Short mmCIF file of C-alpha atoms in Angstrom, two decimals:
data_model
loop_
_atom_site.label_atom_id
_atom_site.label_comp_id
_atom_site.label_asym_id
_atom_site.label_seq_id
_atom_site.Cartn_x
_atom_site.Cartn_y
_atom_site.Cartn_z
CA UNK A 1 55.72 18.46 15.41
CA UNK A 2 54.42 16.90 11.89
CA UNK A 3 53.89 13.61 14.11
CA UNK A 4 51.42 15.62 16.30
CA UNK A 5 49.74 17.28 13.97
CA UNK A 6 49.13 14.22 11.66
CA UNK A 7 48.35 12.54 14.97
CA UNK A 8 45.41 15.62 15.53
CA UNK A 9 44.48 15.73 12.09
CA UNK A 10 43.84 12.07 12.58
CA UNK A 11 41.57 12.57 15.21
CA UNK A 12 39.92 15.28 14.14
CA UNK A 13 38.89 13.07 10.83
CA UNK A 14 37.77 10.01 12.75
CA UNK A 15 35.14 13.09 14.86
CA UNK A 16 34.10 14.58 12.06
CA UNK A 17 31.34 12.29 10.42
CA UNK A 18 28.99 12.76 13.37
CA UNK A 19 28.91 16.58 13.19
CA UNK A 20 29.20 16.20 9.19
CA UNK A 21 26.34 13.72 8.91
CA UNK A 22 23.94 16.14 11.40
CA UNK A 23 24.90 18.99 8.51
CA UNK A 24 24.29 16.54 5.37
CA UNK A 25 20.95 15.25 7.14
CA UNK A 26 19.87 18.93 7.94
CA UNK A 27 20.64 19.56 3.52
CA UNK A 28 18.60 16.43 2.84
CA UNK A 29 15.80 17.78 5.13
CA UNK A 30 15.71 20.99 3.06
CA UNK A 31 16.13 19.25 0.04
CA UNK A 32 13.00 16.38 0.97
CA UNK A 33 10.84 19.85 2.23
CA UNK A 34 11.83 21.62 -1.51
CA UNK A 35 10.57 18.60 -3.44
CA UNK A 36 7.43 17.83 -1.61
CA UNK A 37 6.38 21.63 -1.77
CA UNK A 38 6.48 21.15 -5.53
CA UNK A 39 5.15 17.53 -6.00
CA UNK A 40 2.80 15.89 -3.99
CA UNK A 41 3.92 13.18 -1.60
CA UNK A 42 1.19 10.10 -2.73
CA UNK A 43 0.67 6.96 -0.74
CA UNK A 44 -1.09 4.54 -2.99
CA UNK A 45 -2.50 2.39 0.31
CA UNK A 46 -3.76 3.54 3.54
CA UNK A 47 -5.95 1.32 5.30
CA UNK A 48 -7.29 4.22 7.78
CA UNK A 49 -10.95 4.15 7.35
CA UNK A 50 -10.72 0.16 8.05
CA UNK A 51 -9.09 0.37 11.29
CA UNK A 52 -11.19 3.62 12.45
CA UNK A 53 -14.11 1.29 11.82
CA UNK A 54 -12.50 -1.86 13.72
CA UNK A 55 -11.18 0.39 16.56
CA UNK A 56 -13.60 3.12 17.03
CA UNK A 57 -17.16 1.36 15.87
CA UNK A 58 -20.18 4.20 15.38
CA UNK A 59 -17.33 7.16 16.91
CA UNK A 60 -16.13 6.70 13.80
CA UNK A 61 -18.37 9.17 12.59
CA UNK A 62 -17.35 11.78 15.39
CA UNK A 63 -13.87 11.17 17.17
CA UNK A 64 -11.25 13.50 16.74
CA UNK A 65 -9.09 12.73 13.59
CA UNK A 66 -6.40 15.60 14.95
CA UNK A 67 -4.45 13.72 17.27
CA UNK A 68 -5.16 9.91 17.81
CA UNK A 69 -3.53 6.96 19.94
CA UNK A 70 0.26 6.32 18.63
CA UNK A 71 1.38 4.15 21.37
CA UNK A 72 -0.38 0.99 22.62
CA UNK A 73 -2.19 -2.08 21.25
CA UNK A 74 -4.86 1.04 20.22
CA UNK A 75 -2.39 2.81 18.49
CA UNK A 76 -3.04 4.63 14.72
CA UNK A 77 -0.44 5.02 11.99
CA UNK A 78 -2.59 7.95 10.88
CA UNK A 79 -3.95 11.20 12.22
CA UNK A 80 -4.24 15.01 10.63
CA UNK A 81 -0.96 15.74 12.57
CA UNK A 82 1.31 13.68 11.74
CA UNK A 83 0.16 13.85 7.66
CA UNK A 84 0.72 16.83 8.09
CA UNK A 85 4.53 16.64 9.86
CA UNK A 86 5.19 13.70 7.03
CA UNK A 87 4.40 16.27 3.89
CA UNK A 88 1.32 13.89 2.56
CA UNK A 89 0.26 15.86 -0.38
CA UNK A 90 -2.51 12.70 -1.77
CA UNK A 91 -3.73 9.61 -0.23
CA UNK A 92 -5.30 6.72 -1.69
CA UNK A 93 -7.73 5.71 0.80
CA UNK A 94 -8.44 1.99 0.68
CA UNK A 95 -11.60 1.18 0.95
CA UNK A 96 -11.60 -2.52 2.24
CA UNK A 97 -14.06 -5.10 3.04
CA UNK A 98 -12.92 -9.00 3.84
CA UNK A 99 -12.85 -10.96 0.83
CA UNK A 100 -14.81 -13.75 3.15
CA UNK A 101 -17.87 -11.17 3.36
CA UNK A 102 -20.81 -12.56 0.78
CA UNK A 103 -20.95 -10.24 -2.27
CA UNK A 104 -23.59 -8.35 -1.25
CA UNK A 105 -22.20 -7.61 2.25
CA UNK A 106 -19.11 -6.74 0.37
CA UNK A 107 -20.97 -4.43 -1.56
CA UNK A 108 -22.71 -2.78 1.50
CA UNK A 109 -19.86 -2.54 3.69
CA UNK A 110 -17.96 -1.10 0.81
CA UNK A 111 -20.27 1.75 0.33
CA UNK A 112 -19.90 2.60 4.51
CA UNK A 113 -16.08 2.60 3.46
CA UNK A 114 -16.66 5.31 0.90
CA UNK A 115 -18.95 6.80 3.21
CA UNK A 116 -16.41 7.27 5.94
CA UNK A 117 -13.92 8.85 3.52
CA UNK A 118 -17.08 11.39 2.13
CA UNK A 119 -17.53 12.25 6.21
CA UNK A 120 -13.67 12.68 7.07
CA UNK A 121 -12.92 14.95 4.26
CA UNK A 122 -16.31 16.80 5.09
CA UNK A 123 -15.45 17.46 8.78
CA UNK A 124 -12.08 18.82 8.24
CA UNK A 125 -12.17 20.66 5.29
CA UNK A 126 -8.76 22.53 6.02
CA UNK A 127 -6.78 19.68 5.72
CA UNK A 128 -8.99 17.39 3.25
CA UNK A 129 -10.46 17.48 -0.60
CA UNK A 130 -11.21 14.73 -2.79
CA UNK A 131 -9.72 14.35 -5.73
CA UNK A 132 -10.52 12.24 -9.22
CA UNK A 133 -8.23 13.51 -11.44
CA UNK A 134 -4.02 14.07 -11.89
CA UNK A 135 -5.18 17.69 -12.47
CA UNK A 136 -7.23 17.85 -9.07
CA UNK A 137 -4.23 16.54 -7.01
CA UNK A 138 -1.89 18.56 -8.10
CA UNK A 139 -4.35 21.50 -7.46
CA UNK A 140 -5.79 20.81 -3.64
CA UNK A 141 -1.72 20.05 -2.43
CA UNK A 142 -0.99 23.82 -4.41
CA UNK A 143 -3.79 24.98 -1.88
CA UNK A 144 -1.97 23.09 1.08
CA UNK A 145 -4.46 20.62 1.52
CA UNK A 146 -4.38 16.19 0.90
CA UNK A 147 -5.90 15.39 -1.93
CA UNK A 148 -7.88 12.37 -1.29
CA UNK A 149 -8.66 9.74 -3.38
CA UNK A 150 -10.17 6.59 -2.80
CA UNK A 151 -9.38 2.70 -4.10
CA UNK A 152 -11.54 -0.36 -4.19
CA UNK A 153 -9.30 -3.41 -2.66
CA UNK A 154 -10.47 -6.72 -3.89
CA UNK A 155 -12.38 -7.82 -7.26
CA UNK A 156 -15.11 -9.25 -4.92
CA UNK A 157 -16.22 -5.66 -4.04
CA UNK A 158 -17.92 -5.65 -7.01
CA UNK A 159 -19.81 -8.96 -6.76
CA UNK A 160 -19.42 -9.94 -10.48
CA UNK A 161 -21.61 -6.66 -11.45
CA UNK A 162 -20.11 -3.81 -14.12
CA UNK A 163 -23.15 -1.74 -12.22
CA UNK A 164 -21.78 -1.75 -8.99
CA UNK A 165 -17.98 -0.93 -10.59
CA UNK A 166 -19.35 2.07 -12.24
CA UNK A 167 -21.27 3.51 -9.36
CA UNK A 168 -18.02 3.39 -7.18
CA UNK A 169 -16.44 5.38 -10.17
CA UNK A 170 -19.20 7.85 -9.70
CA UNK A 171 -18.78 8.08 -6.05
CA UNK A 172 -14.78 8.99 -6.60
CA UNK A 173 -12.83 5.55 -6.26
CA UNK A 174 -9.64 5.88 -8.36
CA UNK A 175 -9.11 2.31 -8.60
CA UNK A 176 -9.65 -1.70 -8.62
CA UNK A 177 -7.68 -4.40 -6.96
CA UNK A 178 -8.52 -7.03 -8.92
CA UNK A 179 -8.27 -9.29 -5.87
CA UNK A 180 -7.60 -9.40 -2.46
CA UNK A 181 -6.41 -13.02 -0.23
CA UNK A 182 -8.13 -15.15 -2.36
CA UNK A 183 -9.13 -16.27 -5.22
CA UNK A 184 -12.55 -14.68 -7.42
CA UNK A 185 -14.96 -15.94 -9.70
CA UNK A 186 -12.55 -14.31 -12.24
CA UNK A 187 -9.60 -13.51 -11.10
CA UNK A 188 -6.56 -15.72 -9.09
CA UNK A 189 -4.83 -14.77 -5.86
CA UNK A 190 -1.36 -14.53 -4.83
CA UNK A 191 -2.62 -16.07 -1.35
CA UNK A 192 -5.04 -18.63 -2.56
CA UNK A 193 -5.14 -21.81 -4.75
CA UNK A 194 -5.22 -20.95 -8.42
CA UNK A 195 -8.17 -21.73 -10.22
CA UNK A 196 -8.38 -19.57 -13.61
CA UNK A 197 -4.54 -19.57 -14.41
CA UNK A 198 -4.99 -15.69 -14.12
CA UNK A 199 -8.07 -13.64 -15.57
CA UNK A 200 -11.23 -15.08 -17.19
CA UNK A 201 -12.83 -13.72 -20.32
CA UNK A 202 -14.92 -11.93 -17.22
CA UNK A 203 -11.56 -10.67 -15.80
CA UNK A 204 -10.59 -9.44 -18.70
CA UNK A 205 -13.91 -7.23 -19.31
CA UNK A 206 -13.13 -5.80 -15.86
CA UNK A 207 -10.07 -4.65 -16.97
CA UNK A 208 -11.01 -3.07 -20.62
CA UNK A 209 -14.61 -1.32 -18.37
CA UNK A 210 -11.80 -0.26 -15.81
CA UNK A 211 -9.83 1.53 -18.50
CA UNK A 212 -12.89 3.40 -20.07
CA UNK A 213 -13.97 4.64 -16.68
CA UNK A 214 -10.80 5.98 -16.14
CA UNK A 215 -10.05 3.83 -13.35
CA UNK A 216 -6.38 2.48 -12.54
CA UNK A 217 -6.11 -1.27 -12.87
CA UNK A 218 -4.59 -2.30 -9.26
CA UNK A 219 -2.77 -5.81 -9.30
CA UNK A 220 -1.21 -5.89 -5.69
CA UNK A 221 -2.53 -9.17 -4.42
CA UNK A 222 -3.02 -11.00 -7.36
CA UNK A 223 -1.13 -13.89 -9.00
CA UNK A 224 1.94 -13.47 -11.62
CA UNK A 225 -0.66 -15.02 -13.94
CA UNK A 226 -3.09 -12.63 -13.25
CA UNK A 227 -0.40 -9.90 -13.06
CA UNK A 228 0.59 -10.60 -16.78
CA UNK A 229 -3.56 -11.02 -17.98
CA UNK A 230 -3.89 -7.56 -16.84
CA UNK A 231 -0.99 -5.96 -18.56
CA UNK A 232 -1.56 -7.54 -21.55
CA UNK A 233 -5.14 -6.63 -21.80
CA UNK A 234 -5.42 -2.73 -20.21
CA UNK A 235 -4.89 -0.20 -22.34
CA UNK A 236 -3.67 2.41 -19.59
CA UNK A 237 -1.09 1.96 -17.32
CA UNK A 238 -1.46 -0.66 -14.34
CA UNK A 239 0.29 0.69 -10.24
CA UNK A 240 0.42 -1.97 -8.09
CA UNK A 241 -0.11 0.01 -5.08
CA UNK A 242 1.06 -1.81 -2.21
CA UNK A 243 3.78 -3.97 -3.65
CA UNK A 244 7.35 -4.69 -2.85
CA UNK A 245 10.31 -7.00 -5.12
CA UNK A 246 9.97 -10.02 -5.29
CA UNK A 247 13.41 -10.61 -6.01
CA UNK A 248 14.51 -9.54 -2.36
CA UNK A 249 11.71 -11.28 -0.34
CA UNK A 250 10.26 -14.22 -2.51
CA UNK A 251 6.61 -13.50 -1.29
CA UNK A 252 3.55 -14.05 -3.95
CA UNK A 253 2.63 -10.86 -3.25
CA UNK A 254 5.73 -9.41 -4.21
CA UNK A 255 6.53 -8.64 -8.13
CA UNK A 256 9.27 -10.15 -10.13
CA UNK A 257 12.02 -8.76 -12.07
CA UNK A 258 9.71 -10.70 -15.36
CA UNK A 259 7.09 -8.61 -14.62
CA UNK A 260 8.26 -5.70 -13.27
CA UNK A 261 9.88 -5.22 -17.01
CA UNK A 262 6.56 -5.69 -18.46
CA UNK A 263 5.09 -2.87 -15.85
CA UNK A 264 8.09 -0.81 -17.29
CA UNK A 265 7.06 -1.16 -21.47
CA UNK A 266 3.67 -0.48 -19.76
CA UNK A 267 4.10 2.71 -18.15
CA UNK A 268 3.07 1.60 -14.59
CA UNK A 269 4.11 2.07 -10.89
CA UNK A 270 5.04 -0.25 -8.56
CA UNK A 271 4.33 1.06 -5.22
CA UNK A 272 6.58 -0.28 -2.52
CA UNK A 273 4.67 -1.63 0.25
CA UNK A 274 6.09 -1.30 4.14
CA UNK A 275 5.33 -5.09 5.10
CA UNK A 276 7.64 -6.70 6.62
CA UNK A 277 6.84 -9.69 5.23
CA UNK A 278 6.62 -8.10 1.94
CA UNK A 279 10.19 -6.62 2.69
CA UNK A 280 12.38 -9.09 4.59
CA UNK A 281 12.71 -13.02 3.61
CA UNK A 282 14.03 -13.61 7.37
CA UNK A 283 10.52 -12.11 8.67
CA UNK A 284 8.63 -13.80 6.02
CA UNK A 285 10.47 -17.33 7.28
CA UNK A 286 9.76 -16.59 10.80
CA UNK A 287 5.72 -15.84 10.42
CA UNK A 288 5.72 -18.92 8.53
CA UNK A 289 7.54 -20.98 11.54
CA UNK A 290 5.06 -18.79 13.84
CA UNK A 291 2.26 -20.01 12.15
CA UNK A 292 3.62 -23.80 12.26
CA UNK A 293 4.77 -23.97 16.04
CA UNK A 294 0.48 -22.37 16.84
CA UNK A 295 -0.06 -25.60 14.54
CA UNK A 296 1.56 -27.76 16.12
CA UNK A 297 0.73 -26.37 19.88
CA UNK A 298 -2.77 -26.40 19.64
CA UNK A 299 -4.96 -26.69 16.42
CA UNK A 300 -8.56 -27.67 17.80
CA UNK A 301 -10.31 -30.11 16.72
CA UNK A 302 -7.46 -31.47 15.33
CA UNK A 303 -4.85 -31.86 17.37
CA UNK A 304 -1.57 -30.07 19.09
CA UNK A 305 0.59 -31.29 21.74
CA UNK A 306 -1.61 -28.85 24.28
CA UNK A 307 -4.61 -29.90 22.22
CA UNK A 308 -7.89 -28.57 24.99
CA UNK A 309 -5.40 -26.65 26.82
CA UNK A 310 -5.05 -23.28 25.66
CA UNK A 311 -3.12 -21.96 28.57
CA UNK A 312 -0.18 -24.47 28.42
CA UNK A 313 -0.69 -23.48 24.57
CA UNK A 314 -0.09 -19.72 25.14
CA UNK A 315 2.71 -20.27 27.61
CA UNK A 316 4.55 -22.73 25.11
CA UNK A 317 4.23 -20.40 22.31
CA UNK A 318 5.00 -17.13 24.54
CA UNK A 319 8.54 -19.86 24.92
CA UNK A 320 8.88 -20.03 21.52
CA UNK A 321 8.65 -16.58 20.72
CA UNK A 322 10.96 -15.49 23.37
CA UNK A 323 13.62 -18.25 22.12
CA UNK A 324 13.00 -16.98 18.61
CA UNK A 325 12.87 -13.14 18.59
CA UNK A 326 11.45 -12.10 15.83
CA UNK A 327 13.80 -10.21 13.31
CA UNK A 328 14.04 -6.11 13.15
CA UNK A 329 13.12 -4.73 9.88
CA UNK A 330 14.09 -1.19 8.93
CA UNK A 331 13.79 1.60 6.91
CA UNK A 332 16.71 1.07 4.89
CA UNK A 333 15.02 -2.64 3.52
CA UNK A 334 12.42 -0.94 2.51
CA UNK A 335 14.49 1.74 0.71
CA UNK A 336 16.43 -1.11 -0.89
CA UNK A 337 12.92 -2.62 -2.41
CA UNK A 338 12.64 0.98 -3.99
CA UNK A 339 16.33 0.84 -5.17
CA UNK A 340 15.77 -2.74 -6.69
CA UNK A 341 12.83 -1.74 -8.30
CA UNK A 342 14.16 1.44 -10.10
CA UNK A 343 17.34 -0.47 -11.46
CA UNK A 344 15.15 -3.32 -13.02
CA UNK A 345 11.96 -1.17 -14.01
CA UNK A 346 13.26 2.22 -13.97
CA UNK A 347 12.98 5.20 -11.62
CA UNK A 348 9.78 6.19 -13.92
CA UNK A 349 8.27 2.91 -12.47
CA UNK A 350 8.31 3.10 -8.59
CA UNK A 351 6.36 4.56 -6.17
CA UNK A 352 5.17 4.16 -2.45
CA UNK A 353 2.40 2.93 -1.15
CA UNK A 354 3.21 1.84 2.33
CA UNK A 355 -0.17 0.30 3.80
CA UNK A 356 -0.16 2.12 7.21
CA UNK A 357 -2.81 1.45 9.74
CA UNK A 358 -3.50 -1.92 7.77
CA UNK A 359 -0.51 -3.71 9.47
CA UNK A 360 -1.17 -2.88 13.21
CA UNK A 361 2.07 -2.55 15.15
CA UNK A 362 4.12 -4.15 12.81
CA UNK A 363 6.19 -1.81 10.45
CA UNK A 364 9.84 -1.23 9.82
CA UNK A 365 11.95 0.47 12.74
CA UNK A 366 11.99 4.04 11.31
CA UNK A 367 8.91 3.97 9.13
CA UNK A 368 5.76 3.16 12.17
CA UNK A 369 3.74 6.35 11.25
CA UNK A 370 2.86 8.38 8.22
CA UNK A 371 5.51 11.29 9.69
CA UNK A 372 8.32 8.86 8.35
CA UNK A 373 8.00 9.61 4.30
CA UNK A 374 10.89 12.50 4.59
CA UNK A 375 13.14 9.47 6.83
CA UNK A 376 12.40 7.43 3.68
CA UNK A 377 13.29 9.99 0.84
CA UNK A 378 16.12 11.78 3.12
CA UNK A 379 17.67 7.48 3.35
CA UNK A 380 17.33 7.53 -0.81
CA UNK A 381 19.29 10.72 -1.37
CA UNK A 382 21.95 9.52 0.85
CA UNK A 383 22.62 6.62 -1.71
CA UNK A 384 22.42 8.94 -4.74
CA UNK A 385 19.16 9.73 -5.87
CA UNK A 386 18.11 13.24 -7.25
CA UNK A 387 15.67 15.70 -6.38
CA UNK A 388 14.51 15.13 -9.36
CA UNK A 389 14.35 11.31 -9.10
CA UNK A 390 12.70 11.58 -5.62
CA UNK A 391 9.80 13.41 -7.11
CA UNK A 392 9.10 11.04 -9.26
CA UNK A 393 9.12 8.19 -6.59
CA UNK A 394 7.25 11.07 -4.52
CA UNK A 395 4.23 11.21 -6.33
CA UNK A 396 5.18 12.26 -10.28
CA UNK A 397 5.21 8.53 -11.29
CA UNK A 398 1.73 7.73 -10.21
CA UNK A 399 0.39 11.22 -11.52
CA UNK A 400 1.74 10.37 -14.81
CA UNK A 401 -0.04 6.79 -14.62
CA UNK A 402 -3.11 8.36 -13.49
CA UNK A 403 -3.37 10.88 -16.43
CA UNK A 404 -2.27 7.91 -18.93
CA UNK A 405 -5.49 6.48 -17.55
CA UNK A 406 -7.49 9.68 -18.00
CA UNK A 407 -6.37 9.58 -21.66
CA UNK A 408 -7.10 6.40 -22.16
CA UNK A 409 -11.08 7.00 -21.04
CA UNK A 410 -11.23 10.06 -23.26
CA UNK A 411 -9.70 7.91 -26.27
CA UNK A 412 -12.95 4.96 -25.63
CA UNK A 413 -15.19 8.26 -24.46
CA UNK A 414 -17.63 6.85 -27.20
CA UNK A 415 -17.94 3.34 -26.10
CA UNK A 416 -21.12 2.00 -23.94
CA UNK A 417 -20.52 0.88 -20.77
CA UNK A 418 -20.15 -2.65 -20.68
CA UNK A 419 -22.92 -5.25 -20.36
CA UNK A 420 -20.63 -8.62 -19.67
CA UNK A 421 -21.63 -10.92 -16.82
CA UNK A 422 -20.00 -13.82 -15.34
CA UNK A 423 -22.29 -15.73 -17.02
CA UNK A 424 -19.38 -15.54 -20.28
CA UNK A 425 -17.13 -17.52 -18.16
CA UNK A 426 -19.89 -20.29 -17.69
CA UNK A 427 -20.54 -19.89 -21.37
CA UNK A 428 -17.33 -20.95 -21.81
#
């Protein structure tokens, strides 16, 4: 009788974690739906406006932001529905132009970026309110709205003028990246050939006119030169706001446990970026062999083995990939990139910013749309973390950074704005 009981005991404890895991995942639900009510969820990169203007063109102005495409070579990461299923409290809008654009297309197509953000939050008012401040976030998610903020990605944007800097700041952008894929008249690249060993005199006015606006320094896609310029220059704290570690994927664009320590004594966020070549070293390896084996196929007017014969080029390379699938990334890589980055820097220090609708089809397995932020947090409190420690990663680490910031402008609240011009680096 004991022998058949253990025996059904037995079995009984090799069923239960199914049934117990459904219980624990509906408690991390609640929990996830309890912290978000109280702290805004904040995404420090979304590169919506972009791909409404690559995919959509002058409807743009007028399609239906309620429900778009989420299947297909069409599909969005983003739409009011599914923000609103993945508890977005604040969004950081990016407002991107290619770095290749002459400065003042740059500045022009810039300006139709922040346009497009001014006309979606105008359309649906319900669901939409800009924000500038810590204090105005906090108040538009209270009213069960996204606060919506706007940031400036790449250095080039501003085509070497303080002018055109400050009249973004007037028009609501929260923040700089000092650069985007390559290199500026002042700043280095991750991506490109250095050429300043990190920020120029220039550069380094950027950064001190940055602080007295008010406006958060942003150093994802810049060098570790540049990286450690910036935080030894700004007076507020610095996000990076689509970054992962760079000690589990050894991408430039990534941020090292050296400098993640300095982002700690500074008070800044590092905002874990979805990527997965920001996320997984296997993926990163296999783009990298992707982009060889299209080299080495067909590379007009080079050379290739199929050189002038793009379809024996497409079938080799549809070979390839077939004989080389690439590797899954998931959720719980990304979650590790947050883990990492809260045991070097600190859980005061992370943040997310997962760069939806920038990255096309290509996301983690679990995290494709911006209804997977509760997946993300409910994956952290299975391995430990707090409520308390998930707000912070949430969206209370960034507020804090952005109020340091607001500080910081009301401390230099008597200072002119700046008159520097390139022409100090040429002075040189």
């Amino acid at each position: 009788m004991d022998k058949i009981f253990a025996a059904t005991a037995l079995v009984a404890l090799i069923a239960t974690p199914a049934g117990a895991q459904t219980a624990k995942s509906s408690d991390y639900a609640a929990r996830v739906a309890r912290v978000l009510k109280a702290t805004p969820l904040i995404d420090g990169h979304n590169d919506w406006p972009e791909t409404l203007t690559g995919q959509a063109g002058e409807k743009r102005w007028t399609i239906d932001l309620t429900k778009l495409p989420d299947t297909g070579d069409k599909r969005y990461n983003t739409d009011i529905v599914r923000l609103k299923k993945g508890m977005v409290g604040g969004q950081f809008w990016s407002v991107y132009v290619p770095a290749s654009l002459p400065p003042l297309d740059q500045v022009k197509a810039t300006l139709d970026q922040i346009d497009l953000v001014y006309d979606i939050v105008t359309r649906y008012p319900q669901s939409f309110e800009l924000a500038r401040t810590a204090a105005d976030v906090r108040r538009i998610h209270k009213a069960g709205k996204i606060a919506s903020l706007m940031g400036v990605e790449g250095g080039g944007q501003i085509a070497n003028d303080l002018s055109v800097l400050r009249t973004y700041h007037r028009l609501g952008a929260g923040y700089l990246t000092l650069t985007h894929s390559l290199t500026i008249d002042w700043a280095d690249s991750a991506t490109d050939n250095p050429k300043h060993d990190g920020l120029t005199a220039y550069g380094e006015a950027v950064v001190h006119e940055l602080n007295r606006l008010g406006m958060l320094v942003d150093l994802s896609h810049v060098s570790e030169a540049t990286m450690i310029d910036a935080l030894r220059i700004t007076k507020a704290p610095v996000i990076f706001s689509h970054s992962s570690a760079r000690a589990l994927d050894d991408h430039p664009r990534d941020v090292s446990d050296t400098v993640l320590k300095l982002v700690a004594a500074n008070g800044g966020v590092v905002m874990v970026n979805f990527a997965p070549n920001y996320v997984s070293e296997a993926a990163r390896h296999w783009s990298a062999d992707l982009a060889a084996e299209r080299a080495r196929l067909n590379t007009p007017p080079f050379g290739g083995l199929y050189i002038g014969q793009p379809e024996k080029a497409d079938a080799a390379l549809k070979q390839w990939m077939a004989d080389h699938p690439k590797p899954k990334v998931t959720l719980a890589e990304v979650a590790d990139h947050i883990d990492h980055i809260a045991k070097v820097a600190g859980v005061d220090h992370v943040g997310l910013g997962s760069d939806f609708d920038g990255l096309g089809n290509d996301l983690p397995v679990g995290l494709e749309d911006v209804d997977t932020y509760p997946a993300l947090l409910m994956e952290l409190m299975r391995r430990g973390w707090s409520d308390t420690d998930v707000a912070k990663l949430a969206g209370g680490n960034v507020l804090r950074a952005m109020e340091g910031a607001e500080m910081v402008a009301a401390s230099m609240k008597a200072e002119l704005p700046g008159t520097a011009t390139i022409a100090i680096d040429a002075a040189k």
